[in-house]
Amino acid sequence: MGEIGKLGFGFMRLPEVEGADGSKEIDLDTLAGMVDTFMNGGFTYFDTARGYHGGRSEAALKAAVVARYPRESFQVATKLPAWMAKDAADARAMFDTSLEQTGAGYFDFFLLHNLGEERTRLFDDFGLWDFLHEKKEAGLIRNLGFSIHDKAAVLEEVLEAHPEVDFVQLQINYADWESETVESRKCYEAARAHGLPVVVMEPVKGGSLVHLPEEAADVLRAVNPDESLPSWALRFAASLPGVLTVLSGMS
């Protein structure tokens, strides 16, 4: 896969402005400036999905990144949410829509989006594994993987059924590391046992690790008072062996 900067730009919580009709629109000027800062810092991984930002995220990525930088200078990741589709044809059509909306030409990373619980079976029912492998063979996908929010045992079942995947995206942060609900550590270890690189999502736990109880914050400040509280969360995830990049929903 090559070396990728350890911070990924999540197109999920984008800056907004008020449109002429009073509705909220993505602030593309501000977003372009954020992208420039990110790229100038040496980072290149951009993560979006069909459903992000009310279905507008992929087009925003096209405007702020794809239309402004040489295609070989960055990586695009997007996701197909089978659970948003009416049927198999609708689910498969999402791939072409994503290709059109992003203007990327191909996807460096493509994910089956948010497996777990009742959602997992839809990807099988709609034949999406085989469909996306065909897209990979056609050169439209460079690396195929999936994201999942479920226990390690469920992740293990998917990995056993699909040993051909190239990577997996997991919720990993220090607060959830030993969580009995999220099982960050167990999921990470399952992926690594299969030799898979990991893309990290929710490293700051939806922003909740930005503001800590004073007792916890004092522990971190005692080690290094100059480090921001969110930086501890990002560096925890980025320091794990086999982590490809750590996503942050930029706003």
C-alpha atoms as an extended CHARMM CRD file, in Angstrom:
* protein
*
       251  EXT
         1         1  MET       CA              0.0000000000        0.0000000000        0.0000000000  PROA      1               0.0000000000
         2         2  GLY       CA              2.9640000000        2.2830000000        0.4310000000  PROA      2               0.0000000000
         3         3  GLU       CA              3.5690000000        4.8240000000        3.1860000000  PROA      3               0.0000000000
         4         4  ILE       CA              0.6250000000        7.0400000000        4.0870000000  PROA      4               0.0000000000
         5         5  GLY       CA              0.6720000000        9.8490000000        6.6550000000  PROA      5               0.0000000000
         6         6  LYS       CA             -0.7470000000        8.7730000000        9.9940000000  PROA      6               0.0000000000
         7         7  LEU       CA             -3.5300000000       11.3960000000        9.9490000000  PROA      7               0.0000000000
         8         8  GLY       CA             -6.5200000000       11.0100000000        7.6190000000  PROA      8               0.0000000000
         9         9  PHE       CA             -9.0020000000       13.7680000000        6.7130000000  PROA      9               0.0000000000
        10        10  GLY       CA            -12.5620000000       12.6600000000        7.4210000000  PROA      10              0.0000000000
        11        11  PHE       CA            -15.2000000000       14.4080000000        5.2670000000  PROA      11              0.0000000000
        12        12  MET       CA            -17.8980000000       13.9170000000        7.8820000000  PROA      12              0.0000000000
        13        13  ARG       CA            -18.3540000000       17.0510000000       10.0060000000  PROA      13              0.0000000000
        14        14  LEU       CA            -17.5650000000       19.7600000000        7.4720000000  PROA      14              0.0000000000
        15        15  PRO       CA            -17.8220000000       23.5290000000        8.0240000000  PROA      15              0.0000000000
        16        16  GLU       CA            -21.0960000000       25.0990000000        6.8950000000  PROA      16              0.0000000000
        17        17  VAL       CA            -22.4720000000       28.4840000000        5.8780000000  PROA      17              0.0000000000
        18        18  GLU       CA            -26.0240000000       29.6990000000        5.4380000000  PROA      18              0.0000000000
        19        19  GLY       CA            -27.2030000000       29.5110000000        1.8380000000  PROA      19              0.0000000000
        20        20  ALA       CA            -29.3360000000       32.0670000000       -0.0160000000  PROA      20              0.0000000000
        21        21  ASP       CA            -32.4870000000       30.2000000000        0.9510000000  PROA      21              0.0000000000
        22        22  GLY       CA            -31.4800000000       29.9670000000        4.6050000000  PROA      22              0.0000000000
        23        23  SER       CA            -30.4230000000       26.3250000000        4.4220000000  PROA      23              0.0000000000
        24        24  LYS       CA            -27.0250000000       25.0820000000        5.5620000000  PROA      24              0.0000000000
        25        25  GLU       CA            -24.4500000000       24.5190000000        2.8330000000  PROA      25              0.0000000000
        26        26  ILE       CA            -20.9040000000       23.1820000000        2.9980000000  PROA      26              0.0000000000
        27        27  ASP       CA            -18.4510000000       26.0750000000        3.1870000000  PROA      27              0.0000000000
        28        28  LEU       CA            -16.2670000000       25.0760000000        0.2370000000  PROA      28              0.0000000000
        29        29  ASP       CA            -13.8910000000       28.0280000000        0.5790000000  PROA      29              0.0000000000
        30        30  THR       CA            -13.0850000000       27.1960000000        4.1830000000  PROA      30              0.0000000000
        31        31  LEU       CA            -12.9200000000       23.5070000000        3.3290000000  PROA      31              0.0000000000
        32        32  ALA       CA            -10.4210000000       24.1540000000        0.5270000000  PROA      32              0.0000000000
        33        33  GLY       CA             -8.2150000000       26.0320000000        2.9900000000  PROA      33              0.0000000000
        34        34  MET       CA             -8.4040000000       23.1180000000        5.4310000000  PROA      34              0.0000000000
        35        35  VAL       CA             -7.4330000000       20.7120000000        2.6640000000  PROA      35              0.0000000000
        36        36  ASP       CA             -4.4750000000       22.9060000000        1.7150000000  PROA      36              0.0000000000
        37        37  THR       CA             -3.2510000000       22.9750000000        5.3200000000  PROA      37              0.0000000000
        38        38  PHE       CA             -3.6130000000       19.2040000000        5.5330000000  PROA      38              0.0000000000
        39        39  MET       CA             -1.7760000000       18.5500000000        2.2680000000  PROA      39              0.0000000000
        40        40  ASN       CA              0.9510000000       21.0610000000        3.1120000000  PROA      40              0.0000000000
        41        41  GLY       CA              1.5040000000       19.0920000000        6.3130000000  PROA      41              0.0000000000
        42        42  GLY       CA              2.3730000000       16.0430000000        4.2390000000  PROA      42              0.0000000000
        43        43  PHE       CA             -0.9130000000       14.1760000000        4.6790000000  PROA      43              0.0000000000
        44        44  THR       CA             -2.8040000000       12.6780000000        1.7440000000  PROA      44              0.0000000000
        45        45  TYR       CA             -5.6300000000       10.3250000000        2.8600000000  PROA      45              0.0000000000
        46        46  PHE       CA             -9.2200000000       11.5770000000        2.4180000000  PROA      46              0.0000000000
        47        47  ASP       CA            -12.1470000000        9.5570000000        3.7440000000  PROA      47              0.0000000000
        48        48  THR       CA            -15.7640000000       10.0350000000        2.7000000000  PROA      48              0.0000000000
        49        49  ALA       CA            -18.9330000000        7.9400000000        2.2600000000  PROA      49              0.0000000000
        50        50  ARG       CA            -22.1980000000        7.9520000000        0.3470000000  PROA      50              0.0000000000
        51        51  GLY       CA            -24.2020000000        9.0070000000        3.3760000000  PROA      51              0.0000000000
        52        52  TYR       CA            -21.9110000000       11.5770000000        4.9570000000  PROA      52              0.0000000000
        53        53  HSD       CA            -23.1230000000       15.1420000000        5.3690000000  PROA      53              0.0000000000
        54        54  GLY       CA            -26.5700000000       14.3980000000        3.9700000000  PROA      54              0.0000000000
        55        55  GLY       CA            -25.1300000000       12.7970000000        0.8470000000  PROA      55              0.0000000000
        56        56  ARG       CA            -23.0620000000       15.8890000000       -0.0260000000  PROA      56              0.0000000000
        57        57  SER       CA            -19.6670000000       14.7970000000        1.2460000000  PROA      57              0.0000000000
        58        58  GLU       CA            -18.4170000000       13.0680000000       -1.9090000000  PROA      58              0.0000000000
        59        59  ALA       CA            -19.1840000000       16.0810000000       -4.1010000000  PROA      59              0.0000000000
        60        60  ALA       CA            -17.4440000000       18.3180000000       -1.5730000000  PROA      60              0.0000000000
        61        61  LEU       CA            -14.3690000000       16.1190000000       -1.7780000000  PROA      61              0.0000000000
        62        62  LYS       CA            -14.4010000000       16.4840000000       -5.5520000000  PROA      62              0.0000000000
        63        63  ALA       CA            -14.5360000000       20.2740000000       -5.2920000000  PROA      63              0.0000000000
        64        64  ALA       CA            -11.9780000000       20.6880000000       -2.5050000000  PROA      64              0.0000000000
        65        65  VAL       CA             -9.4950000000       17.9490000000       -3.4090000000  PROA      65              0.0000000000
        66        66  VAL       CA             -9.9580000000       16.1170000000       -6.7190000000  PROA      66              0.0000000000
        67        67  ALA       CA            -10.4830000000       19.2500000000       -8.8180000000  PROA      67              0.0000000000
        68        68  ARG       CA             -7.5580000000       21.0600000000       -7.1880000000  PROA      68              0.0000000000
        69        69  TYR       CA             -4.7280000000       18.5330000000       -6.8600000000  PROA      69              0.0000000000
        70        70  PRO       CA             -3.0700000000       15.9780000000       -9.1850000000  PROA      70              0.0000000000
        71        71  ARG       CA             -4.8280000000       12.6400000000       -8.7410000000  PROA      71              0.0000000000
        72        72  GLU       CA             -1.6460000000       10.7500000000       -7.8650000000  PROA      72              0.0000000000
        73        73  SER       CA             -0.9080000000       13.1460000000       -4.9760000000  PROA      73              0.0000000000
        74        74  PHE       CA             -3.6570000000       11.8700000000       -2.6270000000  PROA      74              0.0000000000
        75        75  GLN       CA             -5.7470000000        8.8370000000       -1.7120000000  PROA      75              0.0000000000
        76        76  VAL       CA             -9.5500000000        8.6800000000       -1.7810000000  PROA      76              0.0000000000
        77        77  ALA       CA            -11.5430000000        6.2970000000        0.4040000000  PROA      77              0.0000000000
        78        78  THR       CA            -15.3100000000        5.9760000000        0.2620000000  PROA      78              0.0000000000
        79        79  LYS       CA            -17.9040000000        3.4950000000        1.4400000000  PROA      79              0.0000000000
        80        80  LEU       CA            -20.9820000000        1.6520000000        0.2120000000  PROA      80              0.0000000000
        81        81  PRO       CA            -23.8160000000        1.4070000000        2.7890000000  PROA      81              0.0000000000
        82        82  ALA       CA            -25.9280000000       -1.5860000000        1.7540000000  PROA      82              0.0000000000
        83        83  TRP       CA            -28.3430000000       -0.8270000000        4.5840000000  PROA      83              0.0000000000
        84        84  MET       CA            -29.3530000000        2.4180000000        2.8250000000  PROA      84              0.0000000000
        85        85  ALA       CA            -30.3380000000        0.5890000000       -0.3660000000  PROA      85              0.0000000000
        86        86  LYS       CA            -33.8060000000       -0.6260000000       -1.3940000000  PROA      86              0.0000000000
        87        87  ASP       CA            -32.4270000000       -3.7310000000       -3.1250000000  PROA      87              0.0000000000
        88        88  ALA       CA            -29.3020000000       -5.1870000000       -4.7460000000  PROA      88              0.0000000000
        89        89  ALA       CA            -29.5700000000       -3.0390000000       -7.8750000000  PROA      89              0.0000000000
        90        90  ASP       CA            -29.8820000000        0.0990000000       -5.7780000000  PROA      90              0.0000000000
        91        91  ALA       CA            -26.8810000000       -0.9120000000       -3.6690000000  PROA      91              0.0000000000
        92        92  ARG       CA            -24.7140000000       -1.6040000000       -6.7080000000  PROA      92              0.0000000000
        93        93  ALA       CA            -25.7100000000        1.6840000000       -8.2990000000  PROA      93              0.0000000000
        94        94  MET       CA            -24.1750000000        3.4640000000       -5.3230000000  PROA      94              0.0000000000
        95        95  PHE       CA            -20.7150000000        2.5380000000       -6.5940000000  PROA      95              0.0000000000
        96        96  ASP       CA            -21.1810000000        4.3770000000       -9.8820000000  PROA      96              0.0000000000
        97        97  THR       CA            -22.7650000000        7.2920000000       -8.0370000000  PROA      97              0.0000000000
        98        98  SER       CA            -19.7320000000        7.5340000000       -5.7610000000  PROA      98              0.0000000000
        99        99  LEU       CA            -17.4050000000        7.3890000000       -8.7510000000  PROA      99              0.0000000000
       100       100  GLU       CA            -19.3320000000       10.2140000000      -10.4030000000  PROA      100             0.0000000000
       101       101  GLN       CA            -19.7400000000       12.3230000000       -7.2620000000  PROA      101             0.0000000000
       102       102  THR       CA            -16.0760000000       12.1650000000       -6.2590000000  PROA      102             0.0000000000
       103       103  GLY       CA            -14.7010000000       12.4110000000       -9.7960000000  PROA      103             0.0000000000
       104       104  ALA       CA            -11.8230000000       10.3090000000       -8.4870000000  PROA      104             0.0000000000
       105       105  GLY       CA            -11.5670000000        7.9720000000      -11.5000000000  PROA      105             0.0000000000
       106       106  TYR       CA            -10.7750000000        5.0920000000       -9.1220000000  PROA      106             0.0000000000
       107       107  PHE       CA            -10.7590000000        4.5060000000       -5.3870000000  PROA      107             0.0000000000
       108       108  ASP       CA             -7.5160000000        3.9260000000       -3.5300000000  PROA      108             0.0000000000
       109       109  PHE       CA             -9.5570000000        2.4430000000       -0.6800000000  PROA      109             0.0000000000
       110       110  PHE       CA            -13.1460000000        1.2440000000       -0.9030000000  PROA      110             0.0000000000
       111       111  LEU       CA            -15.1530000000       -0.0540000000        2.0340000000  PROA      111             0.0000000000
       112       112  LEU       CA            -18.3010000000       -2.0130000000        2.6520000000  PROA      112             0.0000000000
       113       113  HSD       CA            -19.7320000000        0.4350000000        5.1550000000  PROA      113             0.0000000000
       114       114  ASN       CA            -20.5940000000       -0.3130000000        8.7770000000  PROA      114             0.0000000000
       115       115  LEU       CA            -20.8990000000       -4.0670000000        9.0490000000  PROA      115             0.0000000000
       116       116  GLY       CA            -22.2210000000       -5.5320000000       12.2820000000  PROA      116             0.0000000000
       117       117  GLU       CA            -25.5270000000       -6.6260000000       13.8020000000  PROA      117             0.0000000000
       118       118  GLU       CA            -28.2430000000       -7.0410000000       11.1460000000  PROA      118             0.0000000000
       119       119  ARG       CA            -26.3630000000       -4.9400000000        8.5840000000  PROA      119             0.0000000000
       120       120  THR       CA            -23.7420000000       -7.5790000000        7.7610000000  PROA      120             0.0000000000
       121       121  ARG       CA            -26.0780000000       -9.9810000000        5.9860000000  PROA      121             0.0000000000
       122       122  LEU       CA            -27.2300000000       -7.3310000000        3.4990000000  PROA      122             0.0000000000
       123       123  PHE       CA            -23.7920000000       -7.2110000000        1.8810000000  PROA      123             0.0000000000
       124       124  ASP       CA            -24.0730000000      -10.9510000000        1.2840000000  PROA      124             0.0000000000
       125       125  ASP       CA            -27.7440000000      -10.8390000000        0.2660000000  PROA      125             0.0000000000
       126       126  PHE       CA            -27.0050000000       -8.1550000000       -2.3340000000  PROA      126             0.0000000000
       127       127  GLY       CA            -23.9220000000       -9.9480000000       -3.6810000000  PROA      127             0.0000000000
       128       128  LEU       CA            -21.7340000000       -6.9490000000       -2.9600000000  PROA      128             0.0000000000
       129       129  TRP       CA            -18.5530000000       -8.8480000000       -2.1040000000  PROA      129             0.0000000000
       130       130  ASP       CA            -18.3510000000      -10.3790000000       -5.5750000000  PROA      130             0.0000000000
       131       131  PHE       CA            -19.5390000000       -7.1590000000       -7.2030000000  PROA      131             0.0000000000
       132       132  LEU       CA            -16.7840000000       -5.1050000000       -5.5810000000  PROA      132             0.0000000000
       133       133  HSD       CA            -14.1350000000       -7.7110000000       -6.3820000000  PROA      133             0.0000000000
       134       134  GLU       CA            -15.1320000000       -7.2990000000      -10.0210000000  PROA      134             0.0000000000
       135       135  LYS       CA            -14.6190000000       -3.5480000000       -9.6590000000  PROA      135             0.0000000000
       136       136  LYS       CA            -11.2160000000       -4.2240000000       -8.1440000000  PROA      136             0.0000000000
       137       137  GLU       CA            -10.2380000000       -6.4970000000      -10.9990000000  PROA      137             0.0000000000
       138       138  ALA       CA            -11.3310000000       -3.7360000000      -13.3920000000  PROA      138             0.0000000000
       139       139  GLY       CA             -8.9100000000       -1.3360000000      -11.6970000000  PROA      139             0.0000000000
       140       140  LEU       CA            -11.5680000000        0.8700000000      -10.1170000000  PROA      140             0.0000000000
       141       141  ILE       CA            -10.6100000000       -0.1990000000       -6.5790000000  PROA      141             0.0000000000
       142       142  ARG       CA             -7.0040000000       -0.4800000000       -5.4070000000  PROA      142             0.0000000000
       143       143  ASN       CA             -7.6810000000       -1.7700000000       -1.8620000000  PROA      143             0.0000000000
       144       144  LEU       CA            -10.9460000000       -3.3450000000       -0.7030000000  PROA      144             0.0000000000
       145       145  GLY       CA            -11.9680000000       -3.5010000000        2.9320000000  PROA      145             0.0000000000
       146       146  PHE       CA            -14.8060000000       -2.8550000000        5.3420000000  PROA      146             0.0000000000
       147       147  SER       CA            -15.6730000000       -0.8760000000        8.4450000000  PROA      147             0.0000000000
       148       148  ILE       CA            -17.4300000000       -2.5040000000       11.3650000000  PROA      148             0.0000000000
       149       149  HSD       CA            -19.0050000000       -1.5190000000       14.6700000000  PROA      149             0.0000000000
       150       150  ASP       CA            -19.4240000000       -4.7930000000       16.5450000000  PROA      150             0.0000000000
       151       151  LYS       CA            -17.7130000000       -7.2410000000       18.8550000000  PROA      151             0.0000000000
       152       152  ALA       CA            -14.4460000000       -8.9920000000       18.0510000000  PROA      152             0.0000000000
       153       153  ALA       CA            -16.1960000000      -12.3340000000       17.5690000000  PROA      153             0.0000000000
       154       154  VAL       CA            -18.3630000000      -10.8540000000       14.8000000000  PROA      154             0.0000000000
       155       155  LEU       CA            -15.3130000000       -9.2620000000       13.1740000000  PROA      155             0.0000000000
       156       156  GLU       CA            -13.5640000000      -12.6400000000       13.2960000000  PROA      156             0.0000000000
       157       157  GLU       CA            -16.5040000000      -14.2680000000       11.4910000000  PROA      157             0.0000000000
       158       158  VAL       CA            -16.3080000000      -11.7350000000        8.6690000000  PROA      158             0.0000000000
       159       159  LEU       CA            -12.5360000000      -12.0870000000        8.3720000000  PROA      159             0.0000000000
       160       160  GLU       CA            -12.8120000000      -15.8670000000        8.2360000000  PROA      160             0.0000000000
       161       161  ALA       CA            -15.4710000000      -15.6230000000        5.5280000000  PROA      161             0.0000000000
       162       162  HSD       CA            -13.5390000000      -13.0210000000        3.5240000000  PROA      162             0.0000000000
       163       163  PRO       CA             -9.7780000000      -13.5830000000        3.8750000000  PROA      163             0.0000000000
       164       164  GLU       CA             -9.2600000000      -11.7070000000        0.6190000000  PROA      164             0.0000000000
       165       165  VAL       CA             -9.8580000000       -8.2370000000        2.1130000000  PROA      165             0.0000000000
       166       166  ASP       CA             -6.9260000000       -5.8200000000        2.0730000000  PROA      166             0.0000000000
       167       167  PHE       CA             -7.6290000000       -3.8050000000        5.2320000000  PROA      167             0.0000000000
       168       168  VAL       CA            -10.2220000000       -3.1590000000        7.9260000000  PROA      168             0.0000000000
       169       169  GLN       CA            -11.4800000000        0.0370000000        9.5680000000  PROA      169             0.0000000000
       170       170  LEU       CA            -12.0770000000       -0.1140000000       13.3160000000  PROA      170             0.0000000000
       171       171  GLN       CA            -13.1650000000        2.1180000000       16.1900000000  PROA      171             0.0000000000
       172       172  ILE       CA            -10.0480000000        2.4830000000       18.3140000000  PROA      172             0.0000000000
       173       173  ASN       CA             -9.3250000000        4.8970000000       21.1430000000  PROA      173             0.0000000000
       174       174  TYR       CA             -7.8460000000        4.6280000000       24.6020000000  PROA      174             0.0000000000
       175       175  ALA       CA            -11.2260000000        5.0060000000       26.3180000000  PROA      175             0.0000000000
       176       176  ASP       CA            -12.6870000000        2.0410000000       24.4120000000  PROA      176             0.0000000000
       177       177  TRP       CA             -9.5060000000       -0.0600000000       24.4830000000  PROA      177             0.0000000000
       178       178  GLU       CA            -10.8340000000       -2.4150000000       27.1650000000  PROA      178             0.0000000000
       179       179  SER       CA            -14.5320000000       -1.5810000000       26.6920000000  PROA      179             0.0000000000
       180       180  GLU       CA            -16.7930000000       -4.6230000000       26.9080000000  PROA      180             0.0000000000
       181       181  THR       CA            -19.1240000000       -2.9530000000       24.4020000000  PROA      181             0.0000000000
       182       182  VAL       CA            -16.6850000000       -1.7130000000       21.7440000000  PROA      182             0.0000000000
       183       183  GLU       CA            -13.7960000000       -4.1400000000       22.3610000000  PROA      183             0.0000000000
       184       184  SER       CA            -11.2470000000       -1.9230000000       20.6330000000  PROA      184             0.0000000000
       185       185  ARG       CA             -8.2420000000       -3.9880000000       21.6920000000  PROA      185             0.0000000000
       186       186  LYS       CA             -9.8090000000       -7.3260000000       20.8440000000  PROA      186             0.0000000000
       187       187  CYS       CA            -10.9280000000       -6.0910000000       17.4140000000  PROA      187             0.0000000000
       188       188  TYR       CA             -7.4980000000       -4.6280000000       16.7060000000  PROA      188             0.0000000000
       189       189  GLU       CA             -5.8090000000       -7.8780000000       17.7150000000  PROA      189             0.0000000000
       190       190  ALA       CA             -8.1800000000       -9.9230000000       15.5450000000  PROA      190             0.0000000000
       191       191  ALA       CA             -7.3670000000       -7.8030000000       12.4960000000  PROA      191             0.0000000000
       192       192  ARG       CA             -3.6400000000       -7.9910000000       13.1450000000  PROA      192             0.0000000000
       193       193  ALA       CA             -3.8250000000      -11.7710000000       13.6550000000  PROA      193             0.0000000000
       194       194  HSD       CA             -5.0970000000      -11.9180000000       10.0700000000  PROA      194             0.0000000000
       195       195  GLY       CA             -2.1840000000       -9.7450000000        8.9500000000  PROA      195             0.0000000000
       196       196  LEU       CA             -4.3980000000       -6.8320000000        7.9870000000  PROA      196             0.0000000000
       197       197  PRO       CA             -3.5080000000       -3.1400000000        8.2150000000  PROA      197             0.0000000000
       198       198  VAL       CA             -5.9900000000       -1.0800000000       10.2080000000  PROA      198             0.0000000000
       199       199  VAL       CA             -7.5560000000        2.2910000000        9.4800000000  PROA      199             0.0000000000
       200       200  VAL       CA             -8.6770000000        3.8690000000       12.7490000000  PROA      200             0.0000000000
       201       201  MET       CA            -11.9930000000        5.6800000000       13.1620000000  PROA      201             0.0000000000
       202       202  GLU       CA            -13.3000000000        7.4570000000       16.2800000000  PROA      202             0.0000000000
       203       203  PRO       CA             -9.8090000000        8.0210000000       17.7600000000  PROA      203             0.0000000000
       204       204  VAL       CA            -11.1410000000       10.9380000000       19.8200000000  PROA      204             0.0000000000
       205       205  LYS       CA            -14.4280000000        9.1060000000       20.5180000000  PROA      205             0.0000000000
       206       206  GLY       CA            -16.6430000000       11.5830000000       18.7180000000  PROA      206             0.0000000000
       207       207  GLY       CA            -14.8480000000       14.4910000000       20.3630000000  PROA      207             0.0000000000
       208       208  SER       CA            -15.4050000000       13.2840000000       23.9260000000  PROA      208             0.0000000000
       209       209  LEU       CA            -11.6430000000       12.9060000000       24.5260000000  PROA      209             0.0000000000
       210       210  VAL       CA            -11.0970000000       16.5950000000       23.7840000000  PROA      210             0.0000000000
       211       211  HSD       CA            -12.5070000000       17.6390000000       27.1700000000  PROA      211             0.0000000000
       212       212  LEU       CA            -11.5850000000       15.2670000000       29.9780000000  PROA      212             0.0000000000
       213       213  PRO       CA            -12.4540000000       15.2190000000       33.6790000000  PROA      213             0.0000000000
       214       214  GLU       CA             -9.8000000000       17.2450000000       35.5020000000  PROA      214             0.0000000000
       215       215  GLU       CA             -8.5000000000       14.1730000000       37.3120000000  PROA      215             0.0000000000
       216       216  ALA       CA             -7.7590000000       12.4670000000       33.9710000000  PROA      216             0.0000000000
       217       217  ALA       CA             -6.4660000000       15.6320000000       32.3130000000  PROA      217             0.0000000000
       218       218  ASP       CA             -4.0520000000       16.2100000000       35.2270000000  PROA      218             0.0000000000
       219       219  VAL       CA             -2.4670000000       12.8010000000       34.6330000000  PROA      219             0.0000000000
       220       220  LEU       CA             -1.6810000000       13.6860000000       31.0140000000  PROA      220             0.0000000000
       221       221  ARG       CA             -0.5520000000       17.2260000000       31.8270000000  PROA      221             0.0000000000
       222       222  ALA       CA              1.8400000000       15.8650000000       34.4350000000  PROA      222             0.0000000000
       223       223  VAL       CA              3.5900000000       13.8810000000       31.7120000000  PROA      223             0.0000000000
       224       224  ASN       CA              3.6970000000       16.7390000000       29.2030000000  PROA      224             0.0000000000
       225       225  PRO       CA              1.8310000000       19.9840000000       29.8900000000  PROA      225             0.0000000000
       226       226  ASP       CA              2.5090000000       21.2660000000       26.3570000000  PROA      226             0.0000000000
       227       227  GLU       CA              0.5570000000       18.5150000000       24.5850000000  PROA      227             0.0000000000
       228       228  SER       CA             -3.1230000000       19.1530000000       23.8360000000  PROA      228             0.0000000000
       229       229  LEU       CA             -5.5940000000       16.6420000000       25.2120000000  PROA      229             0.0000000000
       230       230  PRO       CA             -6.8160000000       15.4950000000       21.7630000000  PROA      230             0.0000000000
       231       231  SER       CA             -3.2280000000       14.8450000000       20.6770000000  PROA      231             0.0000000000
       232       232  TRP       CA             -2.9240000000       12.0630000000       23.2550000000  PROA      232             0.0000000000
       233       233  ALA       CA             -5.8880000000       10.2780000000       21.6840000000  PROA      233             0.0000000000
       234       234  LEU       CA             -4.5840000000       10.6430000000       18.1350000000  PROA      234             0.0000000000
       235       235  ARG       CA             -1.0710000000        9.5330000000       19.0720000000  PROA      235             0.0000000000
       236       236  PHE       CA             -2.3570000000        6.5500000000       21.0400000000  PROA      236             0.0000000000
       237       237  ALA       CA             -4.0930000000        5.2020000000       17.9330000000  PROA      237             0.0000000000
       238       238  ALA       CA             -1.3070000000        6.1770000000       15.5330000000  PROA      238             0.0000000000
       239       239  SER       CA              1.3490000000        4.4620000000       17.6440000000  PROA      239             0.0000000000
       240       240  LEU       CA             -0.1970000000        1.0040000000       17.2890000000  PROA      240             0.0000000000
       241       241  PRO       CA              1.7180000000       -1.3100000000       14.9200000000  PROA      241             0.0000000000
       242       242  GLY       CA             -0.0800000000       -1.9590000000       11.6560000000  PROA      242             0.0000000000
       243       243  VAL       CA             -2.1720000000        1.2180000000       11.7690000000  PROA      243             0.0000000000
       244       244  LEU       CA             -2.3040000000        2.6640000000        8.2730000000  PROA      244             0.0000000000
       245       245  THR       CA             -3.8350000000        6.0210000000        9.2020000000  PROA      245             0.0000000000
       246       246  VAL       CA             -5.9970000000        7.6200000000       11.8990000000  PROA      246             0.0000000000
       247       247  LEU       CA             -9.1320000000        9.4000000000       10.7170000000  PROA      247             0.0000000000
       248       248  SER       CA            -10.4580000000       12.5870000000       12.2150000000  PROA      248             0.0000000000
       249       249  GLY       CA            -13.7590000000       14.1390000000       11.1410000000  PROA      249             0.0000000000
       250       250  MET       CA            -12.4900000000       17.5960000000       10.2400000000  PROA      250             0.0000000000
       251       251  SER       CA            -14.5720000000       20.6360000000       11.1240000000  PROA      251             0.0000000000
